[in-house]
CSV table of C-alpha atoms in Angstrom, one decimal:
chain,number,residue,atom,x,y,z
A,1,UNK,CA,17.4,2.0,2.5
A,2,UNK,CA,18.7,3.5,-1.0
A,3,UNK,CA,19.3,6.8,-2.5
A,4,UNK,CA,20.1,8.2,1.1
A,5,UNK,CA,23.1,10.6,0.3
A,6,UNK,CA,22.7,14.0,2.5
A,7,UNK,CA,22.3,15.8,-1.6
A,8,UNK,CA,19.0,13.5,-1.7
A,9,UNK,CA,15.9,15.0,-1.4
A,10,UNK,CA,14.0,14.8,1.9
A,11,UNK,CA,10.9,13.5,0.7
A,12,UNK,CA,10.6,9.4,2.0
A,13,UNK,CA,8.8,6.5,0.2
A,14,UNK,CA,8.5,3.0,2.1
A,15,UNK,CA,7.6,-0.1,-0.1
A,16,UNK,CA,6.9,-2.6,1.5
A,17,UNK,CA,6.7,-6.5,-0.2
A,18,UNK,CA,4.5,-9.1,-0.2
A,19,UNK,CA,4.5,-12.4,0.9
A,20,UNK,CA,8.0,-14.8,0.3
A,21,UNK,CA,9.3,-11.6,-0.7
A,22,UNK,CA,12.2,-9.2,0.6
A,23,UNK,CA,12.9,-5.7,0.6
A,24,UNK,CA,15.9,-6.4,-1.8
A,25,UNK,CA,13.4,-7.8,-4.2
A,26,UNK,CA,11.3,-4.7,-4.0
A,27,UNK,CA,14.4,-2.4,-4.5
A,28,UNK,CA,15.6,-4.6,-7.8
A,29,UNK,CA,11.9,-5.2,-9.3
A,30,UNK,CA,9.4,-2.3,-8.2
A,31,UNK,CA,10.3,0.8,-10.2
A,32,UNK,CA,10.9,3.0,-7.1
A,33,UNK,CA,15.2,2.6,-7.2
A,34,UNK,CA,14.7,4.7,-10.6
A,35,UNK,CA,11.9,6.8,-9.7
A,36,UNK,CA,14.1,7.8,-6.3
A,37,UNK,CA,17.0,8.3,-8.6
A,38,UNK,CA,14.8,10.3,-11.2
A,39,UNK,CA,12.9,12.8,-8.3
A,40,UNK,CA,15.2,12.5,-6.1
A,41,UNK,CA,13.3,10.7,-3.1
A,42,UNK,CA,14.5,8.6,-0.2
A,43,UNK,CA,13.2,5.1,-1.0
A,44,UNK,CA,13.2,2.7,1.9
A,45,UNK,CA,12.4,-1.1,1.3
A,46,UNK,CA,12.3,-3.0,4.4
A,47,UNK,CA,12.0,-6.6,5.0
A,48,UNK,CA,9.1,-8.2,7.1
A,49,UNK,CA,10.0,-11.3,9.1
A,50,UNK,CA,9.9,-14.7,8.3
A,51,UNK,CA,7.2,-16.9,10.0
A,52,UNK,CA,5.4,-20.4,10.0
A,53,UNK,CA,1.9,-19.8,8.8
A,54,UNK,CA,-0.9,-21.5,8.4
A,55,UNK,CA,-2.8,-20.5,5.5
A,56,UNK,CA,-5.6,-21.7,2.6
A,57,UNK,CA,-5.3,-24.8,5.2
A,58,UNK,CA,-1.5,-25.4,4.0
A,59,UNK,CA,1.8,-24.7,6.3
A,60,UNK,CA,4.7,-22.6,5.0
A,61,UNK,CA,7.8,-21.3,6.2
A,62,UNK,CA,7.5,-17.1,4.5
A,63,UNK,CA,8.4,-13.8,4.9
A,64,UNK,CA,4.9,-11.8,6.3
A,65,UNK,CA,3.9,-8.2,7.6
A,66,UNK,CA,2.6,-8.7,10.7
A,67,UNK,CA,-1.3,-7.6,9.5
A,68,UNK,CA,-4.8,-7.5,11.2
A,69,UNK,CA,-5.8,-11.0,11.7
A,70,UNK,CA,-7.8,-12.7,9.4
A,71,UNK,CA,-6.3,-14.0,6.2
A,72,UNK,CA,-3.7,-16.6,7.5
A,73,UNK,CA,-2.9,-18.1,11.4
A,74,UNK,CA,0.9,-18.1,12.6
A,75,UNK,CA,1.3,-21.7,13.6
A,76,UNK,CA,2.1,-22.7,17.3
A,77,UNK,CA,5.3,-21.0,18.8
A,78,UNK,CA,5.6,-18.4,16.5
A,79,UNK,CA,5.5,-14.8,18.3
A,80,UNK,CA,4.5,-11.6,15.8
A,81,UNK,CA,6.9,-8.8,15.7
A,82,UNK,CA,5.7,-5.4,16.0
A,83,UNK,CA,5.8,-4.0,12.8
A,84,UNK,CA,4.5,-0.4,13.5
A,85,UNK,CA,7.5,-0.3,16.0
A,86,UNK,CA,9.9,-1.3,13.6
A,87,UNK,CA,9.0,0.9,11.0
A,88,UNK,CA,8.4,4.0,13.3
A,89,UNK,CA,11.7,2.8,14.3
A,90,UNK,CA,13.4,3.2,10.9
A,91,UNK,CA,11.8,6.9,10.5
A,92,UNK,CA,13.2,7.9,13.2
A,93,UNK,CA,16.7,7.1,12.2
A,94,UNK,CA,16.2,8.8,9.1
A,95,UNK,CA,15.3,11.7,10.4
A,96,UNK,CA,18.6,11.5,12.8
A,97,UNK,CA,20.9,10.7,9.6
A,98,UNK,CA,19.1,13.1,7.4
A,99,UNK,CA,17.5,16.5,6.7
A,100,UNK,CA,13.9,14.5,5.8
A,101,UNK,CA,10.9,16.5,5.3
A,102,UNK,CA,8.6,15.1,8.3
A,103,UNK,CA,5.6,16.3,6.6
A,104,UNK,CA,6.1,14.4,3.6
A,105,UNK,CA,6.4,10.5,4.2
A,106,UNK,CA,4.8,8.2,2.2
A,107,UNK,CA,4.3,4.2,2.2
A,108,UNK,CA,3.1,2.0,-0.4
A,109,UNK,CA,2.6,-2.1,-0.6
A,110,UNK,CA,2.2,-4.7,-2.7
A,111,UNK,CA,-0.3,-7.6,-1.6
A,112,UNK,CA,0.7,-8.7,2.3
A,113,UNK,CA,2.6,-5.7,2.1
A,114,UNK,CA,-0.5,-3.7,0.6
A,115,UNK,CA,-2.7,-5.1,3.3
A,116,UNK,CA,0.3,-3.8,5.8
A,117,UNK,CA,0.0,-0.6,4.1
A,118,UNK,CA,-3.6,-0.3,5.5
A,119,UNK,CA,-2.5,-1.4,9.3
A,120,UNK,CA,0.0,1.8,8.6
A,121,UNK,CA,-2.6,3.9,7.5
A,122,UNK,CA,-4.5,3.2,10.6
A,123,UNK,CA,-1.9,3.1,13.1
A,124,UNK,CA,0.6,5.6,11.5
A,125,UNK,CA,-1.7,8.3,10.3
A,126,UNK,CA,1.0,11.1,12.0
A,127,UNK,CA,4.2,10.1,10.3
A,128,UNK,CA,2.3,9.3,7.1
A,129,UNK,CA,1.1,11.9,4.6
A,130,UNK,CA,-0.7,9.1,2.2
A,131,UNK,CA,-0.5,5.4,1.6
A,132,UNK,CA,-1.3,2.9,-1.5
A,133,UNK,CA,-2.1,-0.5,-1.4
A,134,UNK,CA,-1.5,-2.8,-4.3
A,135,UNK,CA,-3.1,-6.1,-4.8
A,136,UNK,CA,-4.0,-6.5,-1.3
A,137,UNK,CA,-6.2,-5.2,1.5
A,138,UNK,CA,-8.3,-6.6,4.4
A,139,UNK,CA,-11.2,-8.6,3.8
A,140,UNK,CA,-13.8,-7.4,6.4
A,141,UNK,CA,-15.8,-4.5,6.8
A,142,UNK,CA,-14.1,-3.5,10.3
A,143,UNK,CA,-13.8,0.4,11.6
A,144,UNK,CA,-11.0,0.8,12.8
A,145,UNK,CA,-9.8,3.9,15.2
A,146,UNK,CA,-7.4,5.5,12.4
A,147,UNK,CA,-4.9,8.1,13.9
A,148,UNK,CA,-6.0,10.7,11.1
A,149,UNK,CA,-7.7,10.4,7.9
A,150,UNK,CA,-5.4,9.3,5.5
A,151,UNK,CA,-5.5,9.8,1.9
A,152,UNK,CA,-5.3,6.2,0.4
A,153,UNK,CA,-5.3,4.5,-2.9
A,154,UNK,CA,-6.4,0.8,-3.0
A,155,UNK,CA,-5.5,-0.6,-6.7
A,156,UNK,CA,-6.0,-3.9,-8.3
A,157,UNK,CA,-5.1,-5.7,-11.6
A,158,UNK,CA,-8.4,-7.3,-13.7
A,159,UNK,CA,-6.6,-10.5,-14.0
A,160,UNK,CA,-5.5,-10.9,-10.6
A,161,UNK,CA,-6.3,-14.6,-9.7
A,162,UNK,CA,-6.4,-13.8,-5.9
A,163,UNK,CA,-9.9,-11.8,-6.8
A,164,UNK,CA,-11.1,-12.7,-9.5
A,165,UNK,CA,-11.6,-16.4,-11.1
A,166,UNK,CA,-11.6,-15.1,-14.6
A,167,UNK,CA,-10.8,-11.6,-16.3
A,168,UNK,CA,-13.0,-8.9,-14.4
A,169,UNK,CA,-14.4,-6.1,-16.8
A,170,UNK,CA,-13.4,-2.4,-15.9
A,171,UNK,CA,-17.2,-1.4,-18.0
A,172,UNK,CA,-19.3,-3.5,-15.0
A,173,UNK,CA,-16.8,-1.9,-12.1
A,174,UNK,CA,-19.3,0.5,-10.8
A,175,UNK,CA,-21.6,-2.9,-10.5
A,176,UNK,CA,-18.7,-4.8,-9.3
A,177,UNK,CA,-18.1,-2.3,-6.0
A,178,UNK,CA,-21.8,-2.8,-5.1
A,179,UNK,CA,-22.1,-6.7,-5.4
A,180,UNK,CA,-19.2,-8.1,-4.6
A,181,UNK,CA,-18.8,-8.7,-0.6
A,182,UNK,CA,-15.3,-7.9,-1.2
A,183,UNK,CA,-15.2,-4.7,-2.1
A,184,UNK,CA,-18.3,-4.0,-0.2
A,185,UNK,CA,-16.1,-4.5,2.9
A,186,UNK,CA,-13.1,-2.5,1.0
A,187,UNK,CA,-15.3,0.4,0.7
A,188,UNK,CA,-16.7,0.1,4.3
A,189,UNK,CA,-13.7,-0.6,6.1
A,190,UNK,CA,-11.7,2.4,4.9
A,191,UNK,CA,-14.9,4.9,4.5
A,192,UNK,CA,-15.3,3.9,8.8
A,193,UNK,CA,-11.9,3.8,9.6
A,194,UNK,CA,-10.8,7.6,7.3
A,195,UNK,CA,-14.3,9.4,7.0
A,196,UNK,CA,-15.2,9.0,3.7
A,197,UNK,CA,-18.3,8.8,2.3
A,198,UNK,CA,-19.6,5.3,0.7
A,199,UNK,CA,-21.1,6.8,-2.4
A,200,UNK,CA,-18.7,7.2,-5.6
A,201,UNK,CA,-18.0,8.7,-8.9
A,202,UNK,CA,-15.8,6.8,-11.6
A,203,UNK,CA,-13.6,8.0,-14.2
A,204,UNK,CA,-10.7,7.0,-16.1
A,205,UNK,CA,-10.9,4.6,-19.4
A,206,UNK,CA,-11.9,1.1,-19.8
A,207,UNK,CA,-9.0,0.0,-22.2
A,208,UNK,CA,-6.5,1.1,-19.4
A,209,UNK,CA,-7.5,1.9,-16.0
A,210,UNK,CA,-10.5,2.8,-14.2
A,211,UNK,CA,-10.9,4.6,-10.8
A,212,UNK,CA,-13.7,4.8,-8.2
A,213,UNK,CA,-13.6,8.1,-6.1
A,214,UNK,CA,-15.0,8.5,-2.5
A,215,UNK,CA,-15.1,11.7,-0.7
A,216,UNK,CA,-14.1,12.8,2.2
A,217,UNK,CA,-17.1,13.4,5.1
A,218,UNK,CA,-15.7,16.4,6.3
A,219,UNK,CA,-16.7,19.9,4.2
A,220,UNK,CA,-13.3,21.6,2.4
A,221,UNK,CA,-10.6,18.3,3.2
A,222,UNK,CA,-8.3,17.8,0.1
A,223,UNK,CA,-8.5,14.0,0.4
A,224,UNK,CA,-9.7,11.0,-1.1
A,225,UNK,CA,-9.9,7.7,-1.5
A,226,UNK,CA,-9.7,5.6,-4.3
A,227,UNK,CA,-10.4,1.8,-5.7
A,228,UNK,CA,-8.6,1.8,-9.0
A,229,UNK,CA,-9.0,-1.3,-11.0
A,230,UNK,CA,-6.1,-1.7,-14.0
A,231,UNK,CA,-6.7,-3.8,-16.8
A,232,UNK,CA,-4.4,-6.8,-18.2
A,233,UNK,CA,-2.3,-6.8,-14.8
A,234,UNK,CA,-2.1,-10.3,-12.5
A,235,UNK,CA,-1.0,-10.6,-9.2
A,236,UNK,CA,2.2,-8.2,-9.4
A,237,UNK,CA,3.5,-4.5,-8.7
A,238,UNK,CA,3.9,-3.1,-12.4
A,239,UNK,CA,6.8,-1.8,-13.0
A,240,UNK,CA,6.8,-1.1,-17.2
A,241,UNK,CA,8.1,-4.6,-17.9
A,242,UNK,CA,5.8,-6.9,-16.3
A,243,UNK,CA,3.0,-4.7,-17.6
A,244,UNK,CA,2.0,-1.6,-19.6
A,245,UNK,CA,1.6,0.4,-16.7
A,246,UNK,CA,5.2,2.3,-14.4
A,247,UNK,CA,3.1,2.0,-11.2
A,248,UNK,CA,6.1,3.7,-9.3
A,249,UNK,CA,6.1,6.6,-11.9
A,250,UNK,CA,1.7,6.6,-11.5
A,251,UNK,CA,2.1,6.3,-7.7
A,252,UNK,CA,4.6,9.0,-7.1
A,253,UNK,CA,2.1,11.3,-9.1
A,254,UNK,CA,-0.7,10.6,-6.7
A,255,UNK,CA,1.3,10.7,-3.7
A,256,UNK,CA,3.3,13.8,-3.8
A,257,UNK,CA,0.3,16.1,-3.7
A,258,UNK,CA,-0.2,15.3,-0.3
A,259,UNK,CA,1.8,16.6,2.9
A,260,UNK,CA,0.7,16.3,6.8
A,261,UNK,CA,-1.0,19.2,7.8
């Protein structure tokens, strides 16, 4: 937990890291320290636990967000915390040691974290006014019953090696959504789980960013969800070193717009 003085501002940003990583990582590396200082935000950057794992057939000792199953095993003897407790948990101390605006919590995360970032968009729908996943998400099509439909961005780097085997162009990413069991699943999953339609419109520009838009189902909801694919950036959160793009600063701009009802 930073930038929690009682002066603060009672909005509250989660970020949430990915795998091997730590919320004192996050804090140092992710953008959101200054963009808390800057807008005056609570920004919260928990740490997951650390777990044996079985995963790509290989056994490692790492920190990992207990997510939907699917993308790694926990190796025998190893018991899952309950990460929706924990950070339900934490909210609820904030809002004990601080004026927070209850309406306006919002979570983000980067690869395991991102995927995490989905679970909480499921299963946290009533703390959480919107949610953005970086770099990571679930790979099946699944429905799952969402607590309310969330406002979520799902973003992705080009070059990121976990997707793509070579450079992916942002001019065929209309095609790419369509053909690529991936991010035919992407689209499914959240358009079942949040109400949103499967059909999309894309803007943006091809030298920098560009984002596919899906509407909600439900006539007059100020919602949506979006796939937004950013060119030159690998497996990481940018954060205006590592790449061109302040993703805290872009992020912050997307989020803010949206409050529980």
């Amino acid at each position: 937990l930073r930038n929690s003085l009682p002066q603060y501002g009672k909005e509250v940003v989660f970020m949430l890291h990915g795998t091997s990583g730590d919320g004192e990582k996050f804090y140092n590396i992710s953008g959101w320290k200054e963009v808390g200082e800057k807008e005056n935000l609570i920004t919260v950057y928990p740490s997951s636990w650390r777990y044996t794992i079985i995963e790509d057939g290989q056994t490692s000792n790492t920190t990992k967000w207990h997510i939907y199953p699917g993308s790694y095993e926990y190796a025998p003897g190893q018991v899952p915390r309950d990460d929706i407790k924990f950070l339900r948990q934490i909210i609820s101390e904030l809002d004990q040691r601080f004026s927070i605006d209850e309406k306006r919590i919002y979570l983000l995360g980067f690869s395991n974290g991102g995927q995490m970032a989905y679970r909480c968009a499921v299963e946290m729908g009533d703390v959480l006014a919107a949610v953005v996943e970086n770099a990571g998400a679930p790979s099946d099509d699944q429905t799952r019953p969402a607590l309310r439909n969330v406002p979520v961005t799902f973003q992705l780097g080009n070059e990121d090696d976990r997707f793509f085997s070579s450079p992916a162009s942002l001019s065929n990413f209309a095609t790419g959504l369509t053909v690529i069991p991936y991010f035919r699943n992407v689209i499914r999953g959240h358009a079942g789980s949040f109400d949103y339609d499967t059909s999309f419109t894309v803007t943006g520009d091809t030298n920098t960013a560009v984002i596919a838009s899906f509407a909600p189902l439900g006539a007059g909801e100020q919602r949506s969800f979006n796939i937004v694919m950013v060119k030159g950036l690998a497996h990481m959160y940018p954060n205006g070193s590592n790449h061109w793009m302040k993703g805290a600063e872009r992020h912050w701009q997307w989020l803010k717009q949206y409050s529980l009802p």
